[in-house]
mmCIF file of C-alpha atoms in Angstrom:
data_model
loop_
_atom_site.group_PDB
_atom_site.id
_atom_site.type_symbol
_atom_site.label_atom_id
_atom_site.label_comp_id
_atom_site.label_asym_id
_atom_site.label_seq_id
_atom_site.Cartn_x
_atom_site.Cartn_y
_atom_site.Cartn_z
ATOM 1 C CA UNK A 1 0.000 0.000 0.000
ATOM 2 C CA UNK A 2 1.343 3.536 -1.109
ATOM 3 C CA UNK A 3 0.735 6.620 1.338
ATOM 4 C CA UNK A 4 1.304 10.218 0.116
ATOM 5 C CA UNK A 5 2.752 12.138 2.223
ATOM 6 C CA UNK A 6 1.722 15.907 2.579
ATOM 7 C CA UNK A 7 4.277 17.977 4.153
ATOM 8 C CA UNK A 8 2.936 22.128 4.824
ATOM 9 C CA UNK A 9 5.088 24.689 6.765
ATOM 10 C CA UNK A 10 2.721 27.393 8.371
ATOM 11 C CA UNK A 11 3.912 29.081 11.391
ATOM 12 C CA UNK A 12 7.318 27.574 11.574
ATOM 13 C CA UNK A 13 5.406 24.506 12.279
ATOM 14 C CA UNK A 14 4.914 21.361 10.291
ATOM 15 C CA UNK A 15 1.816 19.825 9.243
ATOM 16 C CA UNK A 16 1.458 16.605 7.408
ATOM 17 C CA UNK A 17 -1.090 15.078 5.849
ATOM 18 C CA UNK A 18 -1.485 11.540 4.407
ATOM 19 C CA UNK A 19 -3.079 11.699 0.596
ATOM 20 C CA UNK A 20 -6.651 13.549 -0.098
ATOM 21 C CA UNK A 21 -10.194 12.632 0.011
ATOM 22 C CA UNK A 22 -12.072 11.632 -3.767
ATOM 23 C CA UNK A 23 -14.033 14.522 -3.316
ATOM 24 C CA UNK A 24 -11.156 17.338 -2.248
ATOM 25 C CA UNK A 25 -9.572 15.721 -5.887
ATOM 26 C CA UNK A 26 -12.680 15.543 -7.628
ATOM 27 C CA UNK A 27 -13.635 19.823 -6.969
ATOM 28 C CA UNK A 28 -9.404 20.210 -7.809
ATOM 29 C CA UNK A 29 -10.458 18.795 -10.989
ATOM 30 C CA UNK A 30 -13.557 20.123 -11.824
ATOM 31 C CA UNK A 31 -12.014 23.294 -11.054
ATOM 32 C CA UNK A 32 -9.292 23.124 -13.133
ATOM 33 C CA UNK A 33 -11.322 22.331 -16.293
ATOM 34 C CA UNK A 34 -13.665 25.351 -15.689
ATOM 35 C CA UNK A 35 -10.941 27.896 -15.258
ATOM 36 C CA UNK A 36 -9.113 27.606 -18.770
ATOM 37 C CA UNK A 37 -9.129 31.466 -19.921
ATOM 38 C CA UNK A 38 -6.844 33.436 -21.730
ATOM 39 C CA UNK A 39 -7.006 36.194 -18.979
ATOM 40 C CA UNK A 40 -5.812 33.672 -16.194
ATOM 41 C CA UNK A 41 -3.065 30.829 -15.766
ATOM 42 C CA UNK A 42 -4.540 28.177 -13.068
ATOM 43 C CA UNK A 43 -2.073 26.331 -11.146
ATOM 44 C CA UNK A 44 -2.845 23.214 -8.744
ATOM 45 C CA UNK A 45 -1.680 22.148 -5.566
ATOM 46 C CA UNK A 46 2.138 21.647 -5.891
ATOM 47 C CA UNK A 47 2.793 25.460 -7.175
ATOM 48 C CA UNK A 48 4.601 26.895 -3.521
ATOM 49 C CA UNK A 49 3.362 30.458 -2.826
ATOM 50 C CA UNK A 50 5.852 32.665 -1.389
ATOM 51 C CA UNK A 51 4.282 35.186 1.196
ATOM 52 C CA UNK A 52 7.216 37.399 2.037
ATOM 53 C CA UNK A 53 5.890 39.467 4.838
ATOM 54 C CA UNK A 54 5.229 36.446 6.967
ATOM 55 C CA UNK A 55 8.496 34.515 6.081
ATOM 56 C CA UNK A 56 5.893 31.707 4.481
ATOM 57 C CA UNK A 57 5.205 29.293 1.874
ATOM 58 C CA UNK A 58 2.229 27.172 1.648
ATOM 59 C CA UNK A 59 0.552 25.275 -1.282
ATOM 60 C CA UNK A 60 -2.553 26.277 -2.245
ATOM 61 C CA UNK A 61 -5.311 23.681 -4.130
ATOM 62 C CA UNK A 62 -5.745 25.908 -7.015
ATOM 63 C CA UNK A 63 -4.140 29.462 -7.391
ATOM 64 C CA UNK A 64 -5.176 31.618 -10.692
ATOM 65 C CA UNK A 65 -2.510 33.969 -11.884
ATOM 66 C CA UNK A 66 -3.521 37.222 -14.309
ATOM 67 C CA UNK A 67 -0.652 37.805 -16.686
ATOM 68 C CA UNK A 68 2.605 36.032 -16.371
ATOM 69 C CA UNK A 69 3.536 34.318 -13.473
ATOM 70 C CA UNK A 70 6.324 36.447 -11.021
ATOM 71 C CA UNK A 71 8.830 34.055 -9.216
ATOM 72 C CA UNK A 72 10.343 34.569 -5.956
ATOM 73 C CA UNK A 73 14.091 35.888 -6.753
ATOM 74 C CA UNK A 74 15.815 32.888 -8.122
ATOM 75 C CA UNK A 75 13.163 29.994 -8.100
ATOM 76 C CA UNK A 76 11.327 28.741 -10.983
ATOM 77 C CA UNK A 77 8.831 26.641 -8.417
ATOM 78 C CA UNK A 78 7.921 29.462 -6.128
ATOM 79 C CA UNK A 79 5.097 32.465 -7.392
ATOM 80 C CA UNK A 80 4.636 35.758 -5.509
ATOM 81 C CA UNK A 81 1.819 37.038 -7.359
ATOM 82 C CA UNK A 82 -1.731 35.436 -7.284
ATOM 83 C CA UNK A 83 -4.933 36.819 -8.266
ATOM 84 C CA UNK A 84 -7.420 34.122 -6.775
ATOM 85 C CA UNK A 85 -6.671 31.453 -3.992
ATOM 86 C CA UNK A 86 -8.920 28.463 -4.030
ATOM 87 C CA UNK A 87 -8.935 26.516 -0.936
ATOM 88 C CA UNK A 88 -10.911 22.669 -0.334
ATOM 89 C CA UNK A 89 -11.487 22.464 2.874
ATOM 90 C CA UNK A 90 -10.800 19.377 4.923
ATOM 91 C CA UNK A 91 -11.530 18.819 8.541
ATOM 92 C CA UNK A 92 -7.858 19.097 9.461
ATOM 93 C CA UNK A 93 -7.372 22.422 7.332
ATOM 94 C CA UNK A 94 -10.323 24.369 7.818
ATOM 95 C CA UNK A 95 -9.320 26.631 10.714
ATOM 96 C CA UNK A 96 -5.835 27.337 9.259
ATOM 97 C CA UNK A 97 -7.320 27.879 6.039
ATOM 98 C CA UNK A 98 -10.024 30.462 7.443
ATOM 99 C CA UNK A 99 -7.281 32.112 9.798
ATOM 100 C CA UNK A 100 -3.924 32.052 9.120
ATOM 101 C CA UNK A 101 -3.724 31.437 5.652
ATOM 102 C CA UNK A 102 -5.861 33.963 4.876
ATOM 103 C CA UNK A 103 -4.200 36.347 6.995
ATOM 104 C CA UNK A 104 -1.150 35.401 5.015
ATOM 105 C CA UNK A 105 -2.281 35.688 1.637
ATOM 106 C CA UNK A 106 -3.859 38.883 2.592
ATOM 107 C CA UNK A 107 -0.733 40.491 2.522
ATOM 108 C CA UNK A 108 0.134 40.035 -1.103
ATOM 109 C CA UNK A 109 -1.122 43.008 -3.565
ATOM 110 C CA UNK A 110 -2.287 41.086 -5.935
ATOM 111 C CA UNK A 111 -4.434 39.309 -4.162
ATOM 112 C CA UNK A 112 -7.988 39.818 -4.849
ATOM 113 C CA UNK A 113 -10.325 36.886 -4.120
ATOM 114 C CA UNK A 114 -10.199 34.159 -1.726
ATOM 115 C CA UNK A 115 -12.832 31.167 -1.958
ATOM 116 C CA UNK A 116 -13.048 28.201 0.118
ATOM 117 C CA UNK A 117 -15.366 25.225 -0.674
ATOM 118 C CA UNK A 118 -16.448 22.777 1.531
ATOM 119 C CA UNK A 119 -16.045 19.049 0.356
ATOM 120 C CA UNK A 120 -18.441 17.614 2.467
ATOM 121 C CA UNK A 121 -21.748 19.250 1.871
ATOM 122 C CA UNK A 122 -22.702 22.367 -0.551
ATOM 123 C CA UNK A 123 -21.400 25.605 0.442
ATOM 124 C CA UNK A 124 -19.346 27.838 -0.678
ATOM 125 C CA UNK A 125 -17.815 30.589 0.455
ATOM 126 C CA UNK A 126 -16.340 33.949 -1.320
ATOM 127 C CA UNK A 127 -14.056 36.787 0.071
ATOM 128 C CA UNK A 128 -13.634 39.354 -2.328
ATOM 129 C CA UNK A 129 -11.452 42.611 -1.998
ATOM 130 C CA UNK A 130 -13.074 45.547 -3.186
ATOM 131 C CA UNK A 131 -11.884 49.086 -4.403
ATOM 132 C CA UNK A 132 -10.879 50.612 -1.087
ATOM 133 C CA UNK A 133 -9.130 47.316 0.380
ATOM 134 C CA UNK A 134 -11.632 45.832 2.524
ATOM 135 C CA UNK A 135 -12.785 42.503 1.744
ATOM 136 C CA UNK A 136 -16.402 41.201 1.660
ATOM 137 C CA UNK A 137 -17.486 38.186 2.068
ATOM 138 C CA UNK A 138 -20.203 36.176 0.118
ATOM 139 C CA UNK A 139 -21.525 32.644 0.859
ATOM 140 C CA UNK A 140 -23.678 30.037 -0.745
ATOM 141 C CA UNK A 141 -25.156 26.708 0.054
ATOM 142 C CA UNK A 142 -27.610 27.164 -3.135
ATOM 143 C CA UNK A 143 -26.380 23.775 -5.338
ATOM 144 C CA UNK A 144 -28.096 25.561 -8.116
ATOM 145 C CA UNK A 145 -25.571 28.881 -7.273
ATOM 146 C CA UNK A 146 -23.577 30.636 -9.441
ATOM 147 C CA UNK A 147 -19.978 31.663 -8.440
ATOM 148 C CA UNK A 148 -18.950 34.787 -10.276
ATOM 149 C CA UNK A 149 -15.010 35.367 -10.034
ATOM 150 C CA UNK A 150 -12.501 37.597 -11.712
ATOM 151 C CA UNK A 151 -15.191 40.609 -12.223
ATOM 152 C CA UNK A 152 -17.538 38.766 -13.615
ATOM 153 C CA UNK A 153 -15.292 36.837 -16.166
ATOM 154 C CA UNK A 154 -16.196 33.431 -14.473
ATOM 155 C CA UNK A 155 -19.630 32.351 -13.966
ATOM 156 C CA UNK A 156 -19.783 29.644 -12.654
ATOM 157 C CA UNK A 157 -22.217 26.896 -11.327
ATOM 158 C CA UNK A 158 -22.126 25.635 -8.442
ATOM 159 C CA UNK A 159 -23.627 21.527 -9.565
ATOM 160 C CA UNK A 160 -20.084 21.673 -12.306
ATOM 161 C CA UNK A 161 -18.261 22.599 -9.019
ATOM 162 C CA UNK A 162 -19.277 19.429 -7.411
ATOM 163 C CA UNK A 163 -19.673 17.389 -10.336
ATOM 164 C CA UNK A 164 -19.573 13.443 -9.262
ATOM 165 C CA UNK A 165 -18.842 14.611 -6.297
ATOM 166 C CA UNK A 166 -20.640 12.322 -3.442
ATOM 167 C CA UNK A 167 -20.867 13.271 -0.067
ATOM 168 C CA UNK A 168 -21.965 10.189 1.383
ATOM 169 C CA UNK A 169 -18.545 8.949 1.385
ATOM 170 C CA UNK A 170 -16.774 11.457 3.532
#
């Protein structure tokens, strides 16, 4: 039997994490297919994000880039620049997803919308900076929802979100 290991530094301290649930992969993937734009590059989960004013890197699910990717000063495996953060939340990462983390990615200017989606039941929810810096927060448990990202240029719904995904096996 094969185990993968998850190793995640947050707070000088390390996590790990054996594998990830079907349905944490299965939203990954849906995800990834409904992204493709020209506008954004979408990245999943072994990108590192560099998060200089907190001496940090961490791995987000999915990460969306607008332009060209920037790379920490000499790394080819490390972006500082993300537009969107999309997080899957599992029992054992909610809380430092929801605190932490966000607090981290916060502090990056490019940063503009934050979205964490629950893999065990429908809900989603939606932090979204606006124009003077303060970040609202928007949150659906509608399966027939729409989640609108980038301004607009994603609409997306909420049933290709959690396609084949099946909660009774969590």
């Amino acid at each position: 039997m094969v185990i993968n290991i998850l190793i995640a530094k947050c707070h000088a301290r390390t996590y790990q994490t054996y594998g990830c649930a079907n349905n944490h992969n299965r939203i990954i993937r849906n995800f990834s297919r409904l992204l493709e734009s020209p506008a954004y590059e979408v990245f999943i989960s072994d990108l590192r994000l560099w998060i200089p004013a907190y001496n940090e890197y961490t791995y987000p699910d999915i990460l969306l880039i607008q332009g060209e990717p920037s790379f920490q000063e000499n790394r080819t495996d490390t972006v500082i620049n993300p537009s969107i953060i999309i997080e899957v939340l599992s029992k054992s990462t909610s809380n430092r997803d929801r605190g932490d983390r966000f607090a981290f990615y916060r502090s990056l200017n490019t940063f503009q919308e934050y979205i964490l989606v629950d893999q065990y039941r429908v809900h989603i929810e939606q932090f979204r900076k606006n124009d003077d810096g303060n970040w609202l927060l928007r949150e659906s448990d509608d399966q027939n929802g729409i989640l609108s990202l980038a301004n607009g240029l994603y609409q997306i719904a909420h049933r290709d979100i959690y396609a084949k995904v099946k909660f009774d096996q969590v």
